[in-house]
Tab-separated table of C-alpha atoms in Angstrom:
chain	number	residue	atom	x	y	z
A	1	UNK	CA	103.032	18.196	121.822
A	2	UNK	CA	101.449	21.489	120.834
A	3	UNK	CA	102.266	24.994	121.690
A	4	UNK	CA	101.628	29.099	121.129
A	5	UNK	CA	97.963	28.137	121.759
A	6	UNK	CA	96.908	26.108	118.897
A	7	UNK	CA	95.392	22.534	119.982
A	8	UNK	CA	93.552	24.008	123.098
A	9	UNK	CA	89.841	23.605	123.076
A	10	UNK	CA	87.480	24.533	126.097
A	11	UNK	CA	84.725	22.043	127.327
A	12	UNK	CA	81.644	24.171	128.877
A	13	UNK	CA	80.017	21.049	130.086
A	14	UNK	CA	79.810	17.085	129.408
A	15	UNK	CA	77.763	17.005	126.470
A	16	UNK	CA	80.741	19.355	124.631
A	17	UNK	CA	83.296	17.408	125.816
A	18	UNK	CA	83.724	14.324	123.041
A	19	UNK	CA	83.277	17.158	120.476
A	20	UNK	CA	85.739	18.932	121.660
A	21	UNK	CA	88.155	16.011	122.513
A	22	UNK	CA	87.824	15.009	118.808
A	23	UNK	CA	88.268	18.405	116.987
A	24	UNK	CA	91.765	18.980	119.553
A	25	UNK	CA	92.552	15.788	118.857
A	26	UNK	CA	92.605	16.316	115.354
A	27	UNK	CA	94.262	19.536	115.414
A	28	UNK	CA	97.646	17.857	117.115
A	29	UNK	CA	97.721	15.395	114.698
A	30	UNK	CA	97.461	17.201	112.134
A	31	UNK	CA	99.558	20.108	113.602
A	32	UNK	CA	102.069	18.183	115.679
A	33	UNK	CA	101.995	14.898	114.737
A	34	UNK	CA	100.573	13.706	117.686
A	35	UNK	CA	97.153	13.173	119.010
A	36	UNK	CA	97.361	12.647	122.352
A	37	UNK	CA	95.721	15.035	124.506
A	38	UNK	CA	95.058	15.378	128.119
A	39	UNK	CA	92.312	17.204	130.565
A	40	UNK	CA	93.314	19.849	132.827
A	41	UNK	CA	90.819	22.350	134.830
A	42	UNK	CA	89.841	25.509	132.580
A	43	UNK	CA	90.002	28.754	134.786
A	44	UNK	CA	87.787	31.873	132.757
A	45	UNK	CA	89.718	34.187	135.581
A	46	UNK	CA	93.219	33.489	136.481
A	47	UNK	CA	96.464	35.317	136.897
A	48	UNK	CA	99.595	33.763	135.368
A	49	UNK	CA	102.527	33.377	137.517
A	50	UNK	CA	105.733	31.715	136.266
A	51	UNK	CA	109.062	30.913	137.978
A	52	UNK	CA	112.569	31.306	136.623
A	53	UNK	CA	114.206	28.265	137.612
A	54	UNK	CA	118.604	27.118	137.237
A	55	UNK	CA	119.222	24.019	137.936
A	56	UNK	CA	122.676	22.224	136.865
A	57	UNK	CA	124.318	18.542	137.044
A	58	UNK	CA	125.057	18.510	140.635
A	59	UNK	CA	121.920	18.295	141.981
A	60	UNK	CA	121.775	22.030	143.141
A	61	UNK	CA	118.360	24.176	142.269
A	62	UNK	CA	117.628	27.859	142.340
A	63	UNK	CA	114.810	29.940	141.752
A	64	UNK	CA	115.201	33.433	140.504
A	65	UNK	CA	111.882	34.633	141.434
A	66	UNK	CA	108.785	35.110	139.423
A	67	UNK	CA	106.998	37.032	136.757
A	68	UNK	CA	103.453	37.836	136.182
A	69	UNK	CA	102.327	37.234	132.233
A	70	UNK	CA	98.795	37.502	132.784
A	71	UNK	CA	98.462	40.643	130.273
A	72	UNK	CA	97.670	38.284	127.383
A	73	UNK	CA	95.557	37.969	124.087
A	74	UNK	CA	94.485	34.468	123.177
A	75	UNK	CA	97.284	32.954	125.269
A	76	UNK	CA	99.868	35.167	124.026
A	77	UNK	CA	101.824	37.440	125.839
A	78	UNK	CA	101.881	41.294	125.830
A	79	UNK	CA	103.114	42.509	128.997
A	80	UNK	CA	104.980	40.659	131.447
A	81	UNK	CA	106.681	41.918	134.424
A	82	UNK	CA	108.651	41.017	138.071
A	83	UNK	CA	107.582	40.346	140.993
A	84	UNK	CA	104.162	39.651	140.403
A	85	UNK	CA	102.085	41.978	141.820
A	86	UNK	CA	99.182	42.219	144.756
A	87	UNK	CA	99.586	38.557	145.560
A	88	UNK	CA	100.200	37.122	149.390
A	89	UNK	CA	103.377	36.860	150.033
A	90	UNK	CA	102.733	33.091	151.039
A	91	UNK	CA	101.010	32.323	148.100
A	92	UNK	CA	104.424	33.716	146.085
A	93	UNK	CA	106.356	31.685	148.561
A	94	UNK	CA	104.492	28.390	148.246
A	95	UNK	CA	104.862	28.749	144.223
A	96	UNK	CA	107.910	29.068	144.437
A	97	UNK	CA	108.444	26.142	146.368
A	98	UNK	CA	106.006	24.593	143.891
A	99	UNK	CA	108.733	25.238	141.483
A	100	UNK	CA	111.834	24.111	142.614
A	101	UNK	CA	110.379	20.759	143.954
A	102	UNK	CA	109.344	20.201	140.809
A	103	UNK	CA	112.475	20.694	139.234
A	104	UNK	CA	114.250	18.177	141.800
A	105	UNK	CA	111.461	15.823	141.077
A	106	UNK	CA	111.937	15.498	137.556
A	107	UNK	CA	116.080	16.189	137.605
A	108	UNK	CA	115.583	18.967	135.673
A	109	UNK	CA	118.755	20.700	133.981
A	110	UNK	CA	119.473	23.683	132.612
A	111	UNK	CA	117.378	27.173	132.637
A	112	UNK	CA	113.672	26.265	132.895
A	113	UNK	CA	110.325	28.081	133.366
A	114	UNK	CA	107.830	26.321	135.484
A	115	UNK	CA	104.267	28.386	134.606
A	116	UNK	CA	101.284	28.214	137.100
A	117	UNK	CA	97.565	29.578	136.854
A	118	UNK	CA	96.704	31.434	140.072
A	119	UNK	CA	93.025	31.220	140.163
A	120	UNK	CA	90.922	34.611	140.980
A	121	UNK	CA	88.324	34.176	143.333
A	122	UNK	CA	87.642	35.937	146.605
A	123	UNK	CA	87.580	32.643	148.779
A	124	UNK	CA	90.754	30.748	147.171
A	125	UNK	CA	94.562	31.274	146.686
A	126	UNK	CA	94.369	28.009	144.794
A	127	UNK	CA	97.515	27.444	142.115
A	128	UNK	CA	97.760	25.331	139.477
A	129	UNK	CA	100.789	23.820	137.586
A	130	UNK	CA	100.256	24.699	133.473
A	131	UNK	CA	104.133	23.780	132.057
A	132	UNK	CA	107.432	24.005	132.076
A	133	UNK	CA	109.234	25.791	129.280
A	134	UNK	CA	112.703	24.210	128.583
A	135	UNK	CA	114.614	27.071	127.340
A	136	UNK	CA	115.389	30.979	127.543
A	137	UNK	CA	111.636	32.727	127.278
A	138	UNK	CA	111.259	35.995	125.209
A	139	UNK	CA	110.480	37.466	128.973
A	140	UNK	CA	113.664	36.654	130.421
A	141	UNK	CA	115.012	40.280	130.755
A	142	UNK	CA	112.273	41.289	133.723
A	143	UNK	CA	114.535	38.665	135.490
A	144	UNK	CA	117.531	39.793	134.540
A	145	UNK	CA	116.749	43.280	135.493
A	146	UNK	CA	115.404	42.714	138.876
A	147	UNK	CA	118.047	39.809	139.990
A	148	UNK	CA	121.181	41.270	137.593
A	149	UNK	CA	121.752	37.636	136.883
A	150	UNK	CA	123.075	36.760	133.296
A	151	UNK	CA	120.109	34.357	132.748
A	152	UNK	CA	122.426	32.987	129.315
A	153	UNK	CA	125.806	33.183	130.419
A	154	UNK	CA	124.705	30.423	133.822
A	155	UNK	CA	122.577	28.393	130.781
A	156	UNK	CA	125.882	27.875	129.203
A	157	UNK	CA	127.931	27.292	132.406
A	158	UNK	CA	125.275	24.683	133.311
A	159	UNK	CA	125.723	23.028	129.994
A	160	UNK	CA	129.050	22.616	130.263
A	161	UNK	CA	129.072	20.754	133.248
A	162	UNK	CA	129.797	23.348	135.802
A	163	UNK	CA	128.360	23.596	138.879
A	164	UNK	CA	125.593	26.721	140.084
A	165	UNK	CA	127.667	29.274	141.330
A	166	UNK	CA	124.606	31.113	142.971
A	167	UNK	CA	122.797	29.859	146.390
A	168	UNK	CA	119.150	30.549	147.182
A	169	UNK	CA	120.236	33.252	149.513
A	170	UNK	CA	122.533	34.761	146.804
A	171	UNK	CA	119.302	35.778	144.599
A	172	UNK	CA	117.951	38.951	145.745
A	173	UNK	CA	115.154	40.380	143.980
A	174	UNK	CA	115.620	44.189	143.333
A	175	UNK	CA	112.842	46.860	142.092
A	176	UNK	CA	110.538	45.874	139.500
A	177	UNK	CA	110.439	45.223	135.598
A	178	UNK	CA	108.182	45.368	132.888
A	179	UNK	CA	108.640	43.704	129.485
A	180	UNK	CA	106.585	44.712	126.407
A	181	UNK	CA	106.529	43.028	123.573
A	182	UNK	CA	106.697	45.211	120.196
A	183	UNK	CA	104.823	43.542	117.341
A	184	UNK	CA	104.236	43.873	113.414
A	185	UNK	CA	100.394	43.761	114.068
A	186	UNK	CA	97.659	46.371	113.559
A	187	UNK	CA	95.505	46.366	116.961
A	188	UNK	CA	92.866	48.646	115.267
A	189	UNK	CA	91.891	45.456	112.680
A	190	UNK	CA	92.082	42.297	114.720
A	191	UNK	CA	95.585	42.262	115.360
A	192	UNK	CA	95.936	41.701	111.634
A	193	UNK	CA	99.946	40.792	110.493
A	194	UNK	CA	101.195	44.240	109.643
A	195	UNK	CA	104.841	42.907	107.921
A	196	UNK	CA	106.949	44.731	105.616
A	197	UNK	CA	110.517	46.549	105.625
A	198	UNK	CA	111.410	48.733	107.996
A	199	UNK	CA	112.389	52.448	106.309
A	200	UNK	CA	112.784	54.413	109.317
A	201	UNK	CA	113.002	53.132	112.915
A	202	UNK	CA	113.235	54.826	116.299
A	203	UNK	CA	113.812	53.232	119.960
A	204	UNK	CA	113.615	54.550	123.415
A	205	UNK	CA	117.177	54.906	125.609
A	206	UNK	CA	117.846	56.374	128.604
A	207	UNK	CA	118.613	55.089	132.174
A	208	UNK	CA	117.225	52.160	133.407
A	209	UNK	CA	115.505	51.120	129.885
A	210	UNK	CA	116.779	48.216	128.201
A	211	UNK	CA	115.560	47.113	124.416
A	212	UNK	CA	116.682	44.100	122.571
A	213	UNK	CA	115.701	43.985	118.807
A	214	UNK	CA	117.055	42.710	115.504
A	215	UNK	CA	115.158	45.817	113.955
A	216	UNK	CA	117.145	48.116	112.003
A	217	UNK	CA	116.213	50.619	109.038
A	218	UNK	CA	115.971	48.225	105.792
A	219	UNK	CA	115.496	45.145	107.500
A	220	UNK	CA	112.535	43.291	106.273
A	221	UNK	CA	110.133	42.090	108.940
A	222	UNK	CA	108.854	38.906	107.014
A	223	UNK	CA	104.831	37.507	107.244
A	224	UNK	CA	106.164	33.942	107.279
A	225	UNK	CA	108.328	34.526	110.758
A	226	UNK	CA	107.347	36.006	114.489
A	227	UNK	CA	106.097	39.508	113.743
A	228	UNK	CA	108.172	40.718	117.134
A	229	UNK	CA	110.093	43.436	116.463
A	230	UNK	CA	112.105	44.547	119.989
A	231	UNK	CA	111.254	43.849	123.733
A	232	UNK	CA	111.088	47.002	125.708
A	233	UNK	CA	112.162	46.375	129.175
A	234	UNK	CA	111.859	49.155	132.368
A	235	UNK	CA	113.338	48.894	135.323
A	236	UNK	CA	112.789	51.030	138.693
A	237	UNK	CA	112.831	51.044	142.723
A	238	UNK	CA	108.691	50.635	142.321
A	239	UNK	CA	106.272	49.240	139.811
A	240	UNK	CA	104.230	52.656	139.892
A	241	UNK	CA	107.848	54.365	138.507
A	242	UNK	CA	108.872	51.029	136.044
A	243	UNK	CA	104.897	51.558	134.730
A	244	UNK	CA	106.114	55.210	133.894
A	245	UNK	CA	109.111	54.926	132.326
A	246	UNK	CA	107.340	52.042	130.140
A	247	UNK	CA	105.013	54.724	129.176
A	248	UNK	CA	107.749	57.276	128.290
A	249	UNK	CA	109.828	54.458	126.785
A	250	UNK	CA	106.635	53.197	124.225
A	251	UNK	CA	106.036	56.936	123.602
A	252	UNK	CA	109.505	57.392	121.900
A	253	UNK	CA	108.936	54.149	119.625
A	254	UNK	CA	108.486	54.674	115.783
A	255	UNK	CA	108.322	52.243	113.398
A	256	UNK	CA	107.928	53.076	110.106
A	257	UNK	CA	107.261	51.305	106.802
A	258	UNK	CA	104.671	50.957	103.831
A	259	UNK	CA	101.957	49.046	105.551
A	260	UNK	CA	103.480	48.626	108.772
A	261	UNK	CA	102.051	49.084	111.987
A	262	UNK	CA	102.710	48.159	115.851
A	263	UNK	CA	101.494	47.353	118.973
A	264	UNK	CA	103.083	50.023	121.153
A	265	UNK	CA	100.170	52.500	121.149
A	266	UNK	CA	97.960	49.896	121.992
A	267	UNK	CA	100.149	48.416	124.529
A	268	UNK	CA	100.774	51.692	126.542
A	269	UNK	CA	97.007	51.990	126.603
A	270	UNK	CA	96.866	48.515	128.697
A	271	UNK	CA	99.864	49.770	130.827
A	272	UNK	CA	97.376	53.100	131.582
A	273	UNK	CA	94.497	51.167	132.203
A	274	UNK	CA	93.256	51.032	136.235
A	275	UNK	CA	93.120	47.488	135.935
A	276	UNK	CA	96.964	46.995	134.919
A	277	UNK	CA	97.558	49.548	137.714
A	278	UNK	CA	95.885	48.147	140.259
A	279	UNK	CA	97.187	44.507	138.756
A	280	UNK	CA	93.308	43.578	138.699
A	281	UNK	CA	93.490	42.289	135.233
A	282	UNK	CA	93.497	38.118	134.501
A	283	UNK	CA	94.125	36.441	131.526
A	284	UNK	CA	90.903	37.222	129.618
A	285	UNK	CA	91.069	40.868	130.679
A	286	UNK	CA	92.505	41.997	126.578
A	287	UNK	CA	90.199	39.121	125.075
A	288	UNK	CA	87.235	40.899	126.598
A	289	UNK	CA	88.686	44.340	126.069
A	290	UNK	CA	89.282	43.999	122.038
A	291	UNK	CA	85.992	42.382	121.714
A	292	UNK	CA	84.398	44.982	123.247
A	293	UNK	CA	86.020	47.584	120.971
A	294	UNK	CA	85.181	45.371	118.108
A	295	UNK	CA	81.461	45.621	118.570
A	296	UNK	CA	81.250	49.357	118.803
């Protein structure tokens, strides 16, 4: 029943195990209201690959392609982006698949995310199913951007009964997106909440840059709500020229306020970084990065 990370606990071996089945255990009840927990295969090195998925009343199910969220810090997203990149084209295909078989399975309706681990090993290509997300996810402009599909307006037509007005072959992926998500935390202490009210705010424009916010000059950025301010979105023919308007975007971002501080410096340094570029990074890549900078 839990989500946004809390109630996860890893199990090195069999004598941690009832330990750590009792403390999670514990935390969803307490948390959730629920203590049932289940066992799933922990992967230290994995990519994360999810799947837009519409599927309405009538039986019909589309995929809109997928997006790579594996630029994370302690399983929360930074950086997300579509098409995923530097994976086999068969792999991509068979999650897909993966995907919309699932959402037949189940009779899934409405907008959905299925979410997959791609493990990161030089002898596999081995996927694993992680969740489905029953709603409209923070990242769902990369999609948007790449498929120019109005990922709300065909939630609401599906909700009303209608049927899909989009075939498989009607989706056509497009160029590539990136997604960065602007928060009210200070990278250089911890990620520490960094709230307060906005007094002077600027955003990036321009062709081909999209930014959603409810940010504007007075508005008070609470600690007791999400500290995300906007999504930044890029889009371009190539991921090498979406990566550099990001940068150019996150370079014209100010946010200013007594106290406050953001993520965007930090995030345009993971953008930079060889391992973003050459999408070598996997979901422990900022865990082991901050951690690193915390020790000097």
């Amino acid at each position: 029943a839990g989500g946004g990370r809390r109630g996860m606990g890893v199990a090195w071996d069999a004598d941690m195990l009832a330990e750590v089945f009792r403390t999670t255990q514990a935390t969803a009840a307490t948390l959730f209201g629920d203590a049932r927990v289940y066992a799933e295969r922990y992967l230290p090195r994995a990519r994360h690959v999810e799947v837009q998925i519409l599927a309405d009343q009538h039986g019909n199910v589309v995929h809109l392609g997928e997006r790579d969220c594996t630029m994370q810090r302690r399983h929360q997203k930074l950086i997300e982006e579509s098409p995923a990149p530097a994976l086999p084209e068969d792999l991509v295909a068979r999650i897909h698949t993966a995907a919309v078989t699932g959402a037949r399975a189940a009779g899934y309706q409405g907008a959905g995310t299925f979410e997959f681990l791609v493990e990161c090993a030089d002898d596999t290509d081995e996927f694993y199913f992680m969740e489905v997300n029953c709603r409209i996810q923070v990242e769902h402009p990369v999609t948007e951007m790449v498929t120019g599909i109005d990922l709300l307006t065909e939630q609401i037509r599906i909700a009303a009964g209608e049927p899909l007005r989009l075939r498989q072959r009607d989706v056509v992926l497009n160029g590539a997106a990136i997604e960065c998500r602007i928060n009210a935390e200070d990278p250089h202490h911890g990620f520490a909440p960094a709230p307060g009210t906005i007094t002077g705010l600027s955003l990036p424009a321009g062709p081909f840059v999209r930014v959603d916010t409810h940010a504007c000059p007075g508005c008070l950025i609470a600690p007791e709500y999400d500290s995300m301010i906007a999504k930044i979105i890029s889009w371009a023919p190539d991921r090498d020229t979406a990566i550099a308007r990001m940068r150019r975007a996150l370079s014209e971002t100010s946010v200013r306020g007594d106290g406050m501080h953001t993520t965007a410096g930090f995030l345009d340094d993971l953008i930079d970084s060889p391992e973003f570029r050459t999408a070598a990074h996997t979901t422990s890549h900022v865990d082991a990065l901050t951690e690193r900078q915390a020790a000097r």
